[in-house]
XYZ file of C-alpha atoms in Angstrom:
477
model
C 108.417 -2.705 -16.336
C 107.915 -6.184 -17.745
C 104.563 -7.890 -17.861
C 105.402 -10.174 -14.920
C 105.946 -7.151 -12.672
C 102.347 -6.018 -12.990
C 101.286 -9.548 -12.141
C 103.734 -9.773 -9.240
C 102.630 -6.438 -7.793
C 98.958 -7.403 -7.890
C 99.804 -10.779 -6.334
C 101.691 -9.115 -3.475
C 98.874 -6.615 -2.888
C 96.308 -9.423 -2.910
C 98.283 -11.201 -0.189
C 98.390 -8.026 1.898
C 94.679 -7.495 1.390
C 93.894 -11.113 2.282
C 95.775 -10.668 5.573
C 93.098 -8.146 6.602
C 95.632 -5.431 7.415
C 94.083 -2.729 5.194
C 90.616 -3.203 6.725
C 91.942 -2.085 10.076
C 90.849 1.435 11.141
C 94.296 2.225 12.579
C 96.036 1.212 9.368
C 93.773 3.440 7.280
C 94.414 6.388 9.616
C 98.183 5.831 9.547
C 98.224 5.859 5.737
C 96.035 8.962 5.471
C 98.316 10.745 7.935
C 101.329 9.692 5.861
C 99.713 11.260 2.763
C 99.130 14.448 4.729
C 102.808 14.506 5.748
C 103.860 14.217 2.101
C 101.914 17.379 1.274
C 103.073 19.221 4.378
C 106.767 18.339 4.361
C 107.460 18.391 0.623
C 105.535 21.385 -0.633
C 108.559 22.903 -2.366
C 109.429 19.649 -4.155
C 105.846 19.289 -5.381
C 105.627 22.941 -6.516
C 108.958 22.545 -8.371
C 107.759 19.381 -10.100
C 104.528 21.069 -11.216
C 106.560 24.000 -12.464
C 108.828 21.683 -14.417
C 105.897 19.787 -15.955
C 103.543 22.687 -16.713
C 105.190 25.992 -15.653
C 102.266 26.057 -13.230
C 102.290 29.271 -11.140
C 103.062 28.564 -7.472
C 99.732 30.001 -6.307
C 97.791 27.632 -8.592
C 99.961 24.674 -7.524
C 99.284 25.393 -3.875
C 95.597 26.362 -4.058
C 94.391 23.856 -6.667
C 96.588 20.870 -5.887
C 98.401 20.784 -2.543
C 95.798 22.553 -0.430
C 92.863 20.654 -1.968
C 94.615 17.351 -1.396
C 95.302 18.275 2.251
C 91.687 19.322 2.793
C 90.504 16.047 1.302
C 92.854 14.088 3.598
C 91.817 15.949 6.738
C 88.149 15.505 5.876
C 88.622 11.738 5.487
C 90.493 11.503 8.807
C 87.757 13.449 10.576
C 84.845 11.471 9.109
C 86.341 7.990 8.704
C 84.836 6.418 11.855
C 81.409 7.627 10.813
C 81.796 6.393 7.226
C 82.893 2.941 8.410
C 79.961 2.477 10.787
C 77.281 0.051 9.646
C 74.025 1.832 8.910
C 70.943 0.442 10.667
C 67.889 0.127 8.415
C 64.220 -0.781 8.918
C 62.908 -4.305 8.379
C 59.403 -5.435 7.520
C 56.612 -7.485 8.987
C 57.576 -10.293 6.605
C 60.832 -10.989 8.460
C 59.594 -10.061 11.969
C 61.388 -10.254 14.366
C 64.620 -9.166 12.681
C 67.218 -6.403 12.377
C 69.104 -5.210 9.316
C 72.106 -3.074 8.488
C 74.249 -1.983 5.573
C 77.917 -2.736 6.145
C 80.473 -0.902 3.991
C 83.365 -3.144 3.011
C 86.447 -2.483 0.850
C 86.391 -3.847 -2.695
C 89.939 -5.268 -2.526
C 92.818 -4.304 -4.788
C 92.163 -1.219 -6.909
C 93.916 0.664 -9.704
C 94.014 4.456 -10.003
C 95.133 5.844 -13.393
C 95.751 9.560 -13.108
C 95.933 12.596 -15.419
C 98.709 15.071 -16.296
C 96.929 18.400 -15.894
C 96.603 18.298 -12.091
C 99.082 15.489 -11.659
C 99.419 15.769 -7.873
C 95.763 16.248 -6.877
C 94.226 13.877 -9.432
C 96.676 11.150 -8.412
C 96.216 11.359 -4.662
C 92.592 12.422 -4.260
C 91.237 9.040 -5.468
C 93.973 7.241 -3.469
C 92.640 8.950 -0.316
C 89.224 7.419 -1.025
C 90.691 3.995 -1.802
C 92.698 3.922 1.447
C 89.876 5.349 3.564
C 87.666 2.527 2.277
C 90.319 -0.058 3.243
C 91.671 -1.170 -0.126
C 95.148 -1.976 -1.379
C 95.927 0.363 -4.265
C 98.204 0.806 -7.263
C 98.622 4.358 -8.557
C 99.693 4.902 -12.158
C 100.575 8.618 -12.555
C 100.680 10.190 -16.017
C 103.969 9.996 -17.900
C 103.072 13.302 -19.600
C 103.898 15.004 -16.272
C 107.184 13.127 -15.633
C 108.580 15.306 -12.822
C 105.436 14.960 -10.711
C 105.210 11.252 -11.519
C 108.715 10.679 -10.223
C 108.125 12.772 -7.063
C 104.977 10.733 -6.362
C 106.842 7.458 -6.834
C 109.658 8.589 -4.538
C 107.500 10.065 -1.744
C 104.882 7.322 -1.657
C 107.736 4.799 -1.614
C 109.189 6.554 1.452
C 106.032 7.376 3.420
C 103.460 4.713 2.606
C 103.103 1.025 3.440
C 104.458 -0.356 0.155
C 102.995 -3.811 0.807
C 99.581 -2.205 0.148
C 100.144 1.084 -1.696
C 102.305 1.118 -4.814
C 103.170 3.577 -7.554
C 103.889 2.225 -11.033
C 105.521 4.736 -13.386
C 105.664 4.415 -17.154
C 103.785 4.962 -20.400
C 101.405 2.956 -22.604
C 103.159 -0.457 -22.229
C 103.022 -0.234 -18.419
C 99.416 0.938 -18.381
C 98.519 -1.872 -20.784
C 100.240 -4.446 -18.549
C 98.357 -3.103 -15.522
C 95.027 -3.168 -17.367
C 95.505 -6.854 -18.168
C 95.419 -7.749 -14.467
C 92.268 -8.441 -12.496
C 91.294 -5.478 -10.299
C 88.358 -4.952 -7.978
C 87.859 -1.415 -9.288
C 89.575 0.868 -11.778
C 89.454 4.641 -11.346
C 90.526 6.521 -14.478
C 90.833 10.269 -15.038
C 91.387 11.463 -18.615
C 89.687 11.462 -21.997
C 86.916 9.416 -23.544
C 89.164 7.641 -26.044
C 91.317 6.087 -23.322
C 88.212 5.732 -21.132
C 86.838 3.290 -23.697
C 90.103 1.304 -23.638
C 89.980 1.139 -19.838
C 86.359 0.011 -19.839
C 87.021 -2.643 -22.468
C 89.917 -4.058 -20.425
C 87.800 -3.959 -17.258
C 84.942 -5.829 -18.959
C 87.102 -8.962 -19.333
C 87.139 -9.332 -15.544
C 83.746 -7.715 -14.854
C 85.638 -4.993 -13.022
C 83.600 -1.887 -12.155
C 85.040 1.454 -13.295
C 84.864 5.110 -12.382
C 85.599 7.231 -15.442
C 86.344 10.888 -14.779
C 86.242 12.350 -18.277
C 85.758 15.835 -19.692
C 83.654 17.359 -22.409
C 82.733 20.743 -23.750
C 81.588 22.606 -20.641
C 79.505 25.647 -21.646
C 79.242 28.998 -19.877
C 76.013 30.853 -20.604
C 76.180 34.609 -20.026
C 72.912 36.504 -19.636
C 72.597 40.296 -19.895
C 71.734 42.544 -16.922
C 74.379 41.010 -14.644
C 77.490 42.263 -12.899
C 79.607 41.794 -15.995
C 82.923 42.641 -14.336
C 82.564 39.915 -11.695
C 81.223 37.389 -14.228
C 84.126 37.981 -16.607
C 86.732 37.720 -13.841
C 85.229 34.410 -12.729
C 85.180 33.051 -16.284
C 88.840 34.062 -16.731
C 89.755 32.457 -13.386
C 88.047 29.205 -14.428
C 89.535 29.188 -17.910
C 93.009 30.708 -17.966
C 93.512 30.727 -14.190
C 93.103 26.953 -14.136
C 96.258 25.677 -15.788
C 95.717 27.910 -18.847
C 92.545 26.079 -19.851
C 94.047 22.619 -19.416
C 91.390 21.575 -16.917
C 88.447 19.217 -17.354
C 85.976 21.700 -15.846
C 87.297 24.807 -17.632
C 84.639 26.734 -19.530
C 85.027 25.317 -23.052
C 82.855 27.869 -24.867
C 80.582 30.793 -24.046
C 77.012 31.288 -25.233
C 75.515 34.760 -25.065
C 73.048 36.888 -27.028
C 74.075 38.847 -30.113
C 73.341 42.150 -28.393
C 75.377 41.223 -25.308
C 78.571 40.329 -27.228
C 80.196 43.783 -27.606
C 79.986 44.550 -23.861
C 81.136 41.058 -22.914
C 84.115 41.194 -25.271
C 85.216 44.619 -24.032
C 85.039 43.470 -20.429
C 87.004 40.298 -21.197
C 89.768 42.094 -23.079
C 90.063 44.669 -20.301
C 90.319 42.118 -17.470
C 92.645 39.806 -19.426
C 95.098 42.640 -19.960
C 94.867 43.554 -16.275
C 95.602 39.964 -15.237
C 98.261 38.931 -17.763
C 99.667 42.179 -19.154
C 99.990 43.461 -22.730
C 102.213 40.509 -23.653
C 100.640 37.456 -21.984
C 103.311 35.154 -23.461
C 105.723 36.726 -20.982
C 103.359 36.390 -18.002
C 104.580 34.122 -15.200
C 100.964 33.588 -14.175
C 99.960 31.372 -17.099
C 100.859 27.695 -17.347
C 102.464 26.530 -20.573
C 100.997 23.913 -22.872
C 102.045 20.546 -21.482
C 104.003 19.287 -24.537
C 104.630 19.752 -28.270
C 101.846 17.310 -29.229
C 99.243 19.337 -27.399
C 100.707 22.585 -28.730
C 100.249 21.302 -32.289
C 96.771 19.959 -31.538
C 95.685 23.414 -30.302
C 97.429 25.154 -33.221
C 95.505 22.935 -35.616
C 92.213 24.069 -34.038
C 93.258 27.714 -34.451
C 94.582 27.367 -38.000
C 91.527 25.701 -39.513
C 90.272 27.768 -42.464
C 86.813 28.095 -40.955
C 88.045 29.861 -37.822
C 91.221 31.648 -38.861
C 89.393 34.983 -39.242
C 87.285 34.507 -36.091
C 90.011 35.397 -33.581
C 88.998 38.618 -31.836
C 91.595 38.624 -29.076
C 94.967 36.983 -28.426
C 96.183 34.235 -30.709
C 99.909 34.822 -30.056
C 102.007 31.647 -29.857
C 105.565 30.802 -28.881
C 106.379 27.281 -29.990
C 109.821 27.171 -28.356
C 108.384 27.808 -24.917
C 105.095 26.018 -25.650
C 103.101 29.126 -24.740
C 99.750 30.160 -26.217
C 98.134 33.442 -25.130
C 94.516 33.607 -23.945
C 92.579 33.586 -27.204
C 88.934 34.506 -27.844
C 87.112 33.561 -31.051
C 83.718 34.953 -32.043
C 80.950 33.219 -33.980
C 82.856 30.070 -34.953
C 80.798 27.746 -37.152
C 79.286 24.806 -35.309
C 81.027 22.310 -37.587
C 84.503 23.731 -36.907
C 87.029 21.352 -35.308
C 87.177 23.605 -32.254
C 83.489 22.877 -31.589
C 83.849 19.133 -32.152
C 86.305 18.208 -29.403
C 87.120 19.328 -25.894
C 89.551 22.241 -26.316
C 91.643 21.662 -23.183
C 93.708 24.800 -23.675
C 93.616 28.623 -23.730
C 91.185 29.028 -26.661
C 87.651 30.226 -25.924
C 84.967 30.427 -28.643
C 81.954 32.692 -28.082
C 78.728 31.602 -29.784
C 75.710 33.842 -30.100
C 71.983 33.099 -29.867
C 68.968 35.347 -30.409
C 67.634 34.905 -26.908
C 69.441 33.456 -23.940
C 66.876 30.618 -23.463
C 68.034 29.166 -26.818
C 71.291 28.187 -25.131
C 69.519 25.365 -23.275
C 68.506 23.683 -26.516
C 72.005 24.210 -27.954
C 73.677 22.499 -24.968
C 71.175 19.642 -24.856
C 71.653 18.897 -28.561
C 75.244 17.839 -27.722
C 76.958 15.289 -25.497
C 76.481 15.855 -21.759
C 79.323 18.004 -20.400
C 81.226 17.591 -17.124
C 80.151 21.055 -15.975
C 77.740 23.771 -17.115
C 77.896 27.372 -15.973
C 75.224 30.046 -16.026
C 75.664 33.742 -15.221
C 72.306 35.387 -14.618
C 70.229 37.336 -12.132
C 67.026 35.934 -13.613
C 65.584 33.339 -11.176
C 63.267 31.853 -13.810
C 66.139 31.243 -16.244
C 68.224 29.776 -13.425
C 65.470 27.297 -12.504
C 64.958 26.340 -16.147
C 68.719 25.773 -16.522
C 68.934 23.576 -13.407
C 65.860 21.602 -14.439
C 66.777 21.035 -18.078
C 70.555 20.839 -18.382
C 72.109 17.436 -17.794
C 75.777 17.774 -16.821
C 78.123 16.335 -14.212
C 77.656 19.484 -12.143
C 76.126 22.948 -12.485
C 77.335 26.231 -11.089
C 75.379 29.475 -11.140
C 77.324 32.772 -11.329
C 80.803 31.272 -11.037
C 83.036 28.573 -12.531
C 84.895 25.482 -11.220
C 84.246 26.085 -7.494
C 81.708 23.255 -7.104
C 84.763 21.016 -7.198
C 85.807 22.294 -3.762
C 82.619 21.348 -1.881
C 83.190 17.940 -0.254
C 79.471 17.373 0.297
C 78.838 17.456 -3.478
C 79.612 14.440 -5.674
C 82.095 15.222 -8.443
C 81.790 13.219 -11.650
C 80.346 13.128 -15.134
C 77.299 11.766 -16.899
C 77.090 10.138 -20.326
C 80.085 11.083 -22.428
C 81.641 13.033 -19.523
C 82.054 9.932 -17.397
C 80.478 7.657 -14.803
C 80.726 7.386 -11.049
C 81.733 10.205 -8.739
C 84.005 11.034 -5.834
C 85.049 13.702 -3.261
C 84.286 13.542 0.468
C 82.049 10.662 1.418
C 81.517 9.871 -2.279
C 85.227 8.925 -2.522
C 84.791 6.414 0.313
C 81.684 5.017 -1.376
C 83.364 4.820 -4.793
C 85.798 2.247 -3.358
C 83.369 0.397 -1.064
C 80.724 -2.262 -1.457
C 77.535 -1.782 0.535
C 76.901 -5.211 1.985
C 73.361 -6.071 3.046
C 73.075 -7.914 6.379
C 69.831 -9.278 7.863
C 69.798 -10.859 11.344
C 67.071 -13.070 12.832
C 66.701 -15.093 16.005
C 65.375 -18.639 16.180
C 62.099 -17.346 17.598
C 59.095 -16.178 15.632
C 59.085 -19.078 13.196
C 55.987 -19.013 10.970
C 54.721 -22.507 10.073
C 52.913 -21.038 7.040
C 56.306 -20.764 5.248
C 56.679 -24.520 5.026
C 54.909 -27.260 3.062
C 52.385 -28.672 2.895
C 50.759 -25.513 1.546
C 47.224 -25.777 2.967
C 44.423 -23.335 2.082
C 44.713 -21.876 5.638
C 48.416 -21.171 5.116
C 47.707 -19.557 1.756
C 44.996 -17.377 3.347
C 47.322 -16.403 6.181
C 50.288 -15.560 3.913
C 48.151 -13.593 1.460
C 46.788 -11.474 4.317
C 50.275 -11.027 5.752
C 51.902 -10.021 2.450
C 49.011 -7.751 1.456
C 49.289 -5.969 4.811
C 45.645 -6.846 5.550
C 45.517 -6.760 9.377
C 41.866 -7.772 9.597
C 42.416 -10.682 7.208
C 45.458 -11.700 9.257
C 43.452 -11.848 12.491
C 40.732 -13.846 10.776
C 43.286 -16.262 9.296
C 44.942 -16.703 12.717
C 41.560 -17.343 14.382
C 40.752 -19.751 11.567
C 37.610 -17.854 10.414
């Protein structure tokens, strides 16, 4: 795609937006229904693409991507009228008589840059919000998941109104060309390094951004809990989510020294039950997305500091880009594996003397996208919720907060800015416009010059909310 194409696409979308078509309730509904049809009529194609890109198990493809996207679509269709309705708000004595409302309006022409790990869901979920809010939108899927990218381009080209919704495929040159255009909002899912590039490009045009980033999401495991259930839920959130290639996967575990042996035994036992004695042969684990990421993860594992810390797993098959679920114990804090988001099947366990120390450990680092706590201790739970700053918290499970449409999903600090899901998706792509209405009656002469002492007395009483003073000023006392 040449530079002029990006410019031409934005120009065409601007014309469509200017025509007012996308603001229309019926248009928004028709496009949301078209997205729903894509998921319903092409499930096999989507599952095949995800398998080709990531060897993603069919169950994960359906539950985590297709089904979640459909739920999101249906929710938007059901709530759209309510979201679009202006919200009446109170006015004050100062503007009496008057009425006021907040009117949501679309931002205009928006850009969605998606990620490769959930390439179907993370492409279309923000698009649902952009369309629901009445914008024209360009979607740039990730080239690292080429099969899904091409299915998205084909299906959106067939089902959607291409004068307002476009897919642009390609790699860095195409993304760069898109980022040079003026957008009304940019929604980016990915890592902090590219997030900074996106934000820098957006700054040139004062374009607002939503950055959905990642981070090292901790899972704190207390003692005296149902260890079997806790371990199964940690495994589901780590290896059962794209083999750890998920932004809200538990990145490391913190537990007490005395709790480690029991925790490790339980994890090894459940892992073998889930993925067999030779996990590299399991059809229920995604592969590493590409050779670059395989080598990046291998580098973390092969660092001198951690090479002897592997207590489970560690098998690799470079030809098939497979890495088995791997647990490391007591890795040094300055190891590479503790310095960057792992985004793969490696899970370090760190130990503390008492479980409360984990709070200080987490807070001494960048704010994560998610933080998980397994405990039956209410006091610890309250302390955790009060003191841990993260995009989202989940007590006694992992990753499921993502599925609740009434909760905002997004990061804080290094893990991102802005949020979406449910109504928050609509709001992410809307501007809340303030509208105040007055009649020609009720005109207060005290507003206008000349500013006499009586007028000053009257206005002071009015603005201070002094009723007695107001009466006296009106009576001229």
